[in-house]
JSON list of C-alpha atoms in Angstrom, two decimals:
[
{"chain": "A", "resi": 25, "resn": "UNK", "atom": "CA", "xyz": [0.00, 0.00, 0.00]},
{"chain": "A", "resi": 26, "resn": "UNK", "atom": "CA", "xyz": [2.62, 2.55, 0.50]},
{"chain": "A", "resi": 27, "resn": "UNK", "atom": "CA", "xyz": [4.45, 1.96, -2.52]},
{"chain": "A", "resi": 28, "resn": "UNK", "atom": "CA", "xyz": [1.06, 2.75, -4.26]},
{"chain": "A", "resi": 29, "resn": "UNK", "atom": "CA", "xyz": [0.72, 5.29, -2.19]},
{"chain": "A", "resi": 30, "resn": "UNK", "atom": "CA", "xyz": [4.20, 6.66, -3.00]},
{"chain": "A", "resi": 31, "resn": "UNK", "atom": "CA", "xyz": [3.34, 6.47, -6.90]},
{"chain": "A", "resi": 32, "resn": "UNK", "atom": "CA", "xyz": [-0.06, 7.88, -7.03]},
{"chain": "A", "resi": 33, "resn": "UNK", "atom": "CA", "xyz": [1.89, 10.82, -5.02]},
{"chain": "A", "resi": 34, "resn": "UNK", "atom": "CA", "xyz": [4.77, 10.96, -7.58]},
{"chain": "A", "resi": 35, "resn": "UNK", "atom": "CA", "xyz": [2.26, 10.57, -10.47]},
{"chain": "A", "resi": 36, "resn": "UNK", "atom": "CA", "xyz": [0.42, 13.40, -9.15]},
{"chain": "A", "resi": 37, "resn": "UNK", "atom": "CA", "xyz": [3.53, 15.59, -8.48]},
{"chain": "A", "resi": 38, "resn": "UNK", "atom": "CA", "xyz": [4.62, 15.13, -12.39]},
{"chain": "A", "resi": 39, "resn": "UNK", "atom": "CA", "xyz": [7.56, 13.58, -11.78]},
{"chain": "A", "resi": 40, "resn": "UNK", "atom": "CA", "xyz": [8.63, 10.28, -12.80]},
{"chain": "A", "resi": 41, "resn": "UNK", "atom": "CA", "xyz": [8.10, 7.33, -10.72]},
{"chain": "A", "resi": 42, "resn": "UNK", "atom": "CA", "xyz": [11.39, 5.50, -9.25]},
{"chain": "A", "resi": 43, "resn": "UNK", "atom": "CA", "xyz": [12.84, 2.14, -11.34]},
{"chain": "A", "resi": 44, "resn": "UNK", "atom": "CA", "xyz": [12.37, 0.25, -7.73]},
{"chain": "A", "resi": 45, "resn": "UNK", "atom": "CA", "xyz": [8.51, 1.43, -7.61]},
{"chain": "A", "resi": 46, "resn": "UNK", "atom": "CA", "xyz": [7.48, 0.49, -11.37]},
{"chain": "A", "resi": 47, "resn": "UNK", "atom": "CA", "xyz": [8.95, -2.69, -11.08]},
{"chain": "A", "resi": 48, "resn": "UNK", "atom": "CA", "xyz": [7.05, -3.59, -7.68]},
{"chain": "A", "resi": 49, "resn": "UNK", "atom": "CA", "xyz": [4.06, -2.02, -9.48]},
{"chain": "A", "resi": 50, "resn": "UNK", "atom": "CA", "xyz": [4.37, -4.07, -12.48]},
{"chain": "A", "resi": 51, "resn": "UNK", "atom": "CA", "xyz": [5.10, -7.75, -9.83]},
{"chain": "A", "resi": 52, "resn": "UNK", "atom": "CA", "xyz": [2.33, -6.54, -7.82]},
{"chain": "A", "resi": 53, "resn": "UNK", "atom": "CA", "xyz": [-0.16, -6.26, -11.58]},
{"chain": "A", "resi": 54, "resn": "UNK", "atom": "CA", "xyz": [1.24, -9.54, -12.66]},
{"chain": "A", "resi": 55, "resn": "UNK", "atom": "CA", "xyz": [0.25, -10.83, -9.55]},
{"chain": "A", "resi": 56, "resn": "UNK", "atom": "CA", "xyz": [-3.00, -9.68, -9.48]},
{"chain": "A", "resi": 57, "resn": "UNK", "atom": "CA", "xyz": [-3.65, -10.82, -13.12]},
{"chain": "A", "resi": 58, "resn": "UNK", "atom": "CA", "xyz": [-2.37, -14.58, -11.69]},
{"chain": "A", "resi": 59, "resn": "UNK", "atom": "CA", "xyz": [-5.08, -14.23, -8.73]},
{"chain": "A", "resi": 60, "resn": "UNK", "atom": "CA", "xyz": [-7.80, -13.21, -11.38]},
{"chain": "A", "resi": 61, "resn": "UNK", "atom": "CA", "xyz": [-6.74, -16.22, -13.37]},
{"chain": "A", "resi": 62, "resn": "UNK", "atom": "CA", "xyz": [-6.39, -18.48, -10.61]},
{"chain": "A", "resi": 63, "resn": "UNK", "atom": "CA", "xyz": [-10.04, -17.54, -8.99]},
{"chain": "A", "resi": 64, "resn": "UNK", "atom": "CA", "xyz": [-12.02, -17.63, -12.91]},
{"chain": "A", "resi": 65, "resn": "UNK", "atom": "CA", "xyz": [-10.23, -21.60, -12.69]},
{"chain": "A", "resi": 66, "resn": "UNK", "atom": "CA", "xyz": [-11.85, -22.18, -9.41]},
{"chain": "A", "resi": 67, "resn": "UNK", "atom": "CA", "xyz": [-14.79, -21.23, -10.84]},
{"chain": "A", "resi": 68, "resn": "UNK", "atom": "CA", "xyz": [-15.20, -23.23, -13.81]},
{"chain": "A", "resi": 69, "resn": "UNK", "atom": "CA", "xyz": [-13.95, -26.31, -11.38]},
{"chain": "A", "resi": 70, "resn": "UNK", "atom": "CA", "xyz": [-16.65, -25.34, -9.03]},
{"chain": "A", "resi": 71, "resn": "UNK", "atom": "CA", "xyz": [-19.20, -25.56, -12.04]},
{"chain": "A", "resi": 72, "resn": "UNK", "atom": "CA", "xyz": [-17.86, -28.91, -12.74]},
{"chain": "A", "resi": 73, "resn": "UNK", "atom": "CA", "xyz": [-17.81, -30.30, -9.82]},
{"chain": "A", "resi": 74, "resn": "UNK", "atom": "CA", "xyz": [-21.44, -28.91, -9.02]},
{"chain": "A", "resi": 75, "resn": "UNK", "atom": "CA", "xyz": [-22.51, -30.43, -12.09]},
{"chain": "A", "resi": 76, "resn": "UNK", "atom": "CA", "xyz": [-20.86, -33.97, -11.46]},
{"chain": "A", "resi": 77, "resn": "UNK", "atom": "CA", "xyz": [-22.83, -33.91, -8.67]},
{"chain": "A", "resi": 78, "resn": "UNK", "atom": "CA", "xyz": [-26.09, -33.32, -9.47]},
{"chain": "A", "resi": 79, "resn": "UNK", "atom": "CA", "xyz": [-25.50, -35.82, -12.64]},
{"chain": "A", "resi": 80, "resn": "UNK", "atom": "CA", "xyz": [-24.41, -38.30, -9.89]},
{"chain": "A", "resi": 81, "resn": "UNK", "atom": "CA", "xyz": [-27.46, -37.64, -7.60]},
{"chain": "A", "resi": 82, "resn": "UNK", "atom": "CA", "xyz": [-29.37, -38.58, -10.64]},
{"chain": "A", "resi": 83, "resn": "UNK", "atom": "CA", "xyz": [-28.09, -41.22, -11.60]},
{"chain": "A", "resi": 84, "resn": "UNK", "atom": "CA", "xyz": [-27.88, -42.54, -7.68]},
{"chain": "A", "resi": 85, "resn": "UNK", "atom": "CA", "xyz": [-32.11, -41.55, -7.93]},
{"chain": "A", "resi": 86, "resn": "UNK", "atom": "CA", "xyz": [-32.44, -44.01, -10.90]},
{"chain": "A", "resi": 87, "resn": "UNK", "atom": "CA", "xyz": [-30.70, -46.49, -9.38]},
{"chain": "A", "resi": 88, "resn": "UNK", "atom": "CA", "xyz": [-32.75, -46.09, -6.28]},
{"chain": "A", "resi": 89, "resn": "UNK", "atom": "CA", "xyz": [-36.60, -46.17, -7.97]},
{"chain": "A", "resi": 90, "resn": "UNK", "atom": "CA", "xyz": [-35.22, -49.27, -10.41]},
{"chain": "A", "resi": 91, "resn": "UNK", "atom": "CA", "xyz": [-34.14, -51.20, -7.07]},
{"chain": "A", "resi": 92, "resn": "UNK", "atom": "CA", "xyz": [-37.74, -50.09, -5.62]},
{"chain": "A", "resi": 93, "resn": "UNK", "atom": "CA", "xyz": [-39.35, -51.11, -8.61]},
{"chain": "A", "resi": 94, "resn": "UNK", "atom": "CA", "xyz": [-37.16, -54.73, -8.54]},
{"chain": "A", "resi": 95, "resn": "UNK", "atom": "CA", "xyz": [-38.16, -55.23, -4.90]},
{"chain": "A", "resi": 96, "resn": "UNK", "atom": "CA", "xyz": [-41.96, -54.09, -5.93]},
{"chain": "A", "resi": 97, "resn": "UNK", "atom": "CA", "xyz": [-41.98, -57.24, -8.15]},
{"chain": "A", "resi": 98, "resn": "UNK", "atom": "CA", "xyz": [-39.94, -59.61, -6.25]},
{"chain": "A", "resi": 99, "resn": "UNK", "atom": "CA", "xyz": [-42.53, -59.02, -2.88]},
{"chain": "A", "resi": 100, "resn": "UNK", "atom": "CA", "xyz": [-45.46, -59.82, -6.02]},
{"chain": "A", "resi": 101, "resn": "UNK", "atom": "CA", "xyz": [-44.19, -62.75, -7.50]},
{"chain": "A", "resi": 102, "resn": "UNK", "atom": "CA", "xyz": [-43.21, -63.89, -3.74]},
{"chain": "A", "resi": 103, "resn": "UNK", "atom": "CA", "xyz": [-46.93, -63.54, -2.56]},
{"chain": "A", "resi": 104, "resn": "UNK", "atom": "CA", "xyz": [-48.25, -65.29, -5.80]},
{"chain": "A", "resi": 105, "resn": "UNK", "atom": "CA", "xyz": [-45.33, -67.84, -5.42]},
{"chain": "A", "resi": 106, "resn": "UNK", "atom": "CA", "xyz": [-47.00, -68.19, -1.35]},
{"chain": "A", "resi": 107, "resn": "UNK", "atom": "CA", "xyz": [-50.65, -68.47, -2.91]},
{"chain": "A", "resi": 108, "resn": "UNK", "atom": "CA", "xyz": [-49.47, -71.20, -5.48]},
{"chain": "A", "resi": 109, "resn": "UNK", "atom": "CA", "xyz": [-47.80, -73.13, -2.56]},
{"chain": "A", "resi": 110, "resn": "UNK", "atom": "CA", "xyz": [-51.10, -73.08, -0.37]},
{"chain": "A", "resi": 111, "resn": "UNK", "atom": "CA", "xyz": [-53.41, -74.00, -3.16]},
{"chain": "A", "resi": 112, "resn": "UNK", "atom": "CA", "xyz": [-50.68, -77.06, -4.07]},
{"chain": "A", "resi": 113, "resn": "UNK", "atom": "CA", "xyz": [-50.53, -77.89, -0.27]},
{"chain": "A", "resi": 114, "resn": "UNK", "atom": "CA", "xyz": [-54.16, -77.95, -0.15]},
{"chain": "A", "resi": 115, "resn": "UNK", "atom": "CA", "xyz": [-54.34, -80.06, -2.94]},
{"chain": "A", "resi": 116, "resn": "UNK", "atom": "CA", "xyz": [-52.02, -82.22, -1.74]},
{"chain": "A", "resi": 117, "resn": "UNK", "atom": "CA", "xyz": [-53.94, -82.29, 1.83]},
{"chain": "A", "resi": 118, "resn": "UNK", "atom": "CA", "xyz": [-56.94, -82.83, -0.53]},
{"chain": "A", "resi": 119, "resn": "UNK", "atom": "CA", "xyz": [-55.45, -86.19, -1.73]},
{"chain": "A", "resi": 120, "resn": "UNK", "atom": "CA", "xyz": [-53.96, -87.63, 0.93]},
{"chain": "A", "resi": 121, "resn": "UNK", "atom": "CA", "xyz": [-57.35, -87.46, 2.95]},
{"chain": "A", "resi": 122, "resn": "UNK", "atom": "CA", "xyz": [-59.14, -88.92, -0.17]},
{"chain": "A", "resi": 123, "resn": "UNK", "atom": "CA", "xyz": [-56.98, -91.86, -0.07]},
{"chain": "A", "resi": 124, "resn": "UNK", "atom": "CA", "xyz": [-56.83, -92.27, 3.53]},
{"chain": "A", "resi": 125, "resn": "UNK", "atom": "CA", "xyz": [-60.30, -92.05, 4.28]},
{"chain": "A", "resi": 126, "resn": "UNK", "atom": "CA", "xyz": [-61.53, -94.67, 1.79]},
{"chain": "A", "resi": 127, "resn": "UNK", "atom": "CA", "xyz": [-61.64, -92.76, -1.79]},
{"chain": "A", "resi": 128, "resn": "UNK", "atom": "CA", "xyz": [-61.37, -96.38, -3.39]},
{"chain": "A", "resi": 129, "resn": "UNK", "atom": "CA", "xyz": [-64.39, -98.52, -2.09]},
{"chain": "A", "resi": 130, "resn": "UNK", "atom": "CA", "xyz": [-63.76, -102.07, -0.94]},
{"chain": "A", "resi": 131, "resn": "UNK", "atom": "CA", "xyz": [-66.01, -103.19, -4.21]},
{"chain": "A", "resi": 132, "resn": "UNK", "atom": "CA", "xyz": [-63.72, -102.33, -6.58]},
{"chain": "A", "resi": 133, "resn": "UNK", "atom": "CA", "xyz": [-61.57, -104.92, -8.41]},
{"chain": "A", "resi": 134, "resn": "UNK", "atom": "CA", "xyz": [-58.59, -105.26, -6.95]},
{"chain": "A", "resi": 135, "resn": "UNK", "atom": "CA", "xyz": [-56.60, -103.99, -10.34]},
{"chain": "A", "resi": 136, "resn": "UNK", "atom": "CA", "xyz": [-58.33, -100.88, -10.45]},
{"chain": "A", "resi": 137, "resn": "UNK", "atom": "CA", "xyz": [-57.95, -100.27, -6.92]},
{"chain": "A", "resi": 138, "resn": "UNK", "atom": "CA", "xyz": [-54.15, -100.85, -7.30]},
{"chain": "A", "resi": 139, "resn": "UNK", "atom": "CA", "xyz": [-54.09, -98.53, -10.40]},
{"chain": "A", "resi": 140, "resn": "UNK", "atom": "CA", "xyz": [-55.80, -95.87, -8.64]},
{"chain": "A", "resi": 141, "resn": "UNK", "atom": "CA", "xyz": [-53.12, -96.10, -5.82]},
{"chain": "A", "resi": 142, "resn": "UNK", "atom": "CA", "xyz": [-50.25, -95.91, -8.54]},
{"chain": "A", "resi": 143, "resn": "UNK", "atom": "CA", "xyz": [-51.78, -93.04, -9.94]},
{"chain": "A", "resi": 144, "resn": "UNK", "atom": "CA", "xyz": [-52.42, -91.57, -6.54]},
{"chain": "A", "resi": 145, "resn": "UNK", "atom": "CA", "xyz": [-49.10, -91.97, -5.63]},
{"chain": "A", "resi": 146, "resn": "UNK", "atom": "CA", "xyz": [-47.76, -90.44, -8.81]},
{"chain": "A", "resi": 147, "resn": "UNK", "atom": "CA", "xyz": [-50.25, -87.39, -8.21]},
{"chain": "A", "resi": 148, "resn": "UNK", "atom": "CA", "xyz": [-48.68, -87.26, -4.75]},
{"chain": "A", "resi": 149, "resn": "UNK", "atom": "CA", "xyz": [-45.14, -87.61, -5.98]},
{"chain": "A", "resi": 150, "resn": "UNK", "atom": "CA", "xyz": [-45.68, -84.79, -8.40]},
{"chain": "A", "resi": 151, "resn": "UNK", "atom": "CA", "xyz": [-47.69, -82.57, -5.65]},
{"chain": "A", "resi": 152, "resn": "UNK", "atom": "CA", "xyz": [-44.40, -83.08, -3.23]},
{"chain": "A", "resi": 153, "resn": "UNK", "atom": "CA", "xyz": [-42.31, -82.26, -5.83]},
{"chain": "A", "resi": 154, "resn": "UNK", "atom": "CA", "xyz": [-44.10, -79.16, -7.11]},
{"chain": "A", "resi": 155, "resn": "UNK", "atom": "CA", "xyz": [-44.19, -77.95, -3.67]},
{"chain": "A", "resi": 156, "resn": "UNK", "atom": "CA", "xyz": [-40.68, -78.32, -3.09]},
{"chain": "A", "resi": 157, "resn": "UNK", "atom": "CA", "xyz": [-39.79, -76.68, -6.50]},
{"chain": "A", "resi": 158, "resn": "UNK", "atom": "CA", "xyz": [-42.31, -73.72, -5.42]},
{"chain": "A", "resi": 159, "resn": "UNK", "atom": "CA", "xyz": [-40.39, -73.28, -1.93]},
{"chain": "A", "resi": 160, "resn": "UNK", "atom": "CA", "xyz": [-36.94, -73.02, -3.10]},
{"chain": "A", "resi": 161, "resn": "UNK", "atom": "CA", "xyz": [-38.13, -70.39, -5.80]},
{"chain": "A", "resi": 162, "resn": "UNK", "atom": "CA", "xyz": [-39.20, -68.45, -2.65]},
{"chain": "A", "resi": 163, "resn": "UNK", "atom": "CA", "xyz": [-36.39, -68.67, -0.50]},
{"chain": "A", "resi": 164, "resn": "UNK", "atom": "CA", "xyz": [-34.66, -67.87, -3.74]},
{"chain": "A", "resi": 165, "resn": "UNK", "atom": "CA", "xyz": [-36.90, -64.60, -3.92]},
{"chain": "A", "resi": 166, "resn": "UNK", "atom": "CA", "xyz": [-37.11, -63.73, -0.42]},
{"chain": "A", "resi": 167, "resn": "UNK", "atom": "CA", "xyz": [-32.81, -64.16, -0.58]},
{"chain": "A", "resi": 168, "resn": "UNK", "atom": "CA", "xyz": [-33.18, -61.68, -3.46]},
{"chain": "A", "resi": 169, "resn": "UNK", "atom": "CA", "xyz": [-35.40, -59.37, -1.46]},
{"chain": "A", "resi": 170, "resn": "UNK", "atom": "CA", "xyz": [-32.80, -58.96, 1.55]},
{"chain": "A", "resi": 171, "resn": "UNK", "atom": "CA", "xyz": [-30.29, -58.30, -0.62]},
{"chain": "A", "resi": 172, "resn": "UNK", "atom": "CA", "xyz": [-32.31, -55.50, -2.96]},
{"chain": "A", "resi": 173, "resn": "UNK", "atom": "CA", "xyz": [-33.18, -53.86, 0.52]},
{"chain": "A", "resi": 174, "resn": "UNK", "atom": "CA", "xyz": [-29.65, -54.02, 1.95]},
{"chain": "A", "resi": 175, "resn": "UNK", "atom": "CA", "xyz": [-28.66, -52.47, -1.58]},
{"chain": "A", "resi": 176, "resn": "UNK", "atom": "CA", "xyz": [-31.04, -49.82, -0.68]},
{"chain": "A", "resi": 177, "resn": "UNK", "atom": "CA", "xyz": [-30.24, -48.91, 2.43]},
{"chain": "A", "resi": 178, "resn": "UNK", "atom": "CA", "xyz": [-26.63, -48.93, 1.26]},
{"chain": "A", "resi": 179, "resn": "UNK", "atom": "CA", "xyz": [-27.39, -46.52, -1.15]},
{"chain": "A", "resi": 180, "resn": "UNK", "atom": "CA", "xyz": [-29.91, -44.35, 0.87]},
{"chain": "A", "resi": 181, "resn": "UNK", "atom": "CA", "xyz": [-27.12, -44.09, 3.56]},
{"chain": "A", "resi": 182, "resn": "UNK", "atom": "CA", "xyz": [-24.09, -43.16, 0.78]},
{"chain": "A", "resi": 183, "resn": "UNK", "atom": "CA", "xyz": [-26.86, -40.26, -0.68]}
]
């Protein structure tokens, strides 16, 4: 400041400013002209960066309604996967009862009563296995389910 002071004073007297002042002034302009450089950088880098982030908060937003929409339709197919199981169990239930409780009659030939226990037991066999397929394709889902929601929560905590 009081070298600028000093050369407004000389400039004002007329006379000519020292060698030792203009070269301060002209270190002290090119310094000023790096500052003015340096702070229209920051600038554009704070721009950037503000946009990154806002393109990142979208994208983290997409990400978060497609893993909604994923768990949406796993919990679906996992309560008609639960329905499917009950009505198989109750047919199963169904068939066992019908066999234990007499559904052959003692008057029937004795071929077509064993026939009708083969296929019984084939219905049964298939019924068991049906029901098995059904439950591992719901621990399957409900595996899938813990995993969307810990992906979630993962990414709800990192927004």
């Amino acid at each position: 400041r009081s070298l600028m002071a000093r050369l407004e004073v000389a400039q004002a007297s007329g006379s000519a400013p020292s060698p030792a002042v203009e070269q301060v002034v002209r270190r002290l302009q090119q310094e000023l002209e790096q500052a003015a450089g340096e702070r229209v950088a920051m600038a554009r880098r704070a721009d950037q960066l503000s946009k990154e982030l806002e393109k990142s908060k979208s994208n983290q937003e997409g990400t978060m309604q497609r893993l909604m929409a994923a768990n949406a339709r796993l919990l679906e197919e996992k309560e008609k996967l639960e329905r499917e199981i009950k009505q198989v169990s109750e047919l199963y239930d169904s068939t066992v009862r019908q066999l234990g409780v007499g559904g052959l009659t003692g008057s029937a030939l004795p071929s077509v009563q064993m026939h009708a226990n083969v296929h019984a037991q084939h219905q049964i066999s298939q019924l068991e296995q049906q029901l098995a397929a059904r439950q591992q394709s719901l621990t399957a889902l409900q595996q899938e389910q813990e995993n969307m929601k810990r992906r979630i929560r993962s990414l709800a905590t990192a927004a």
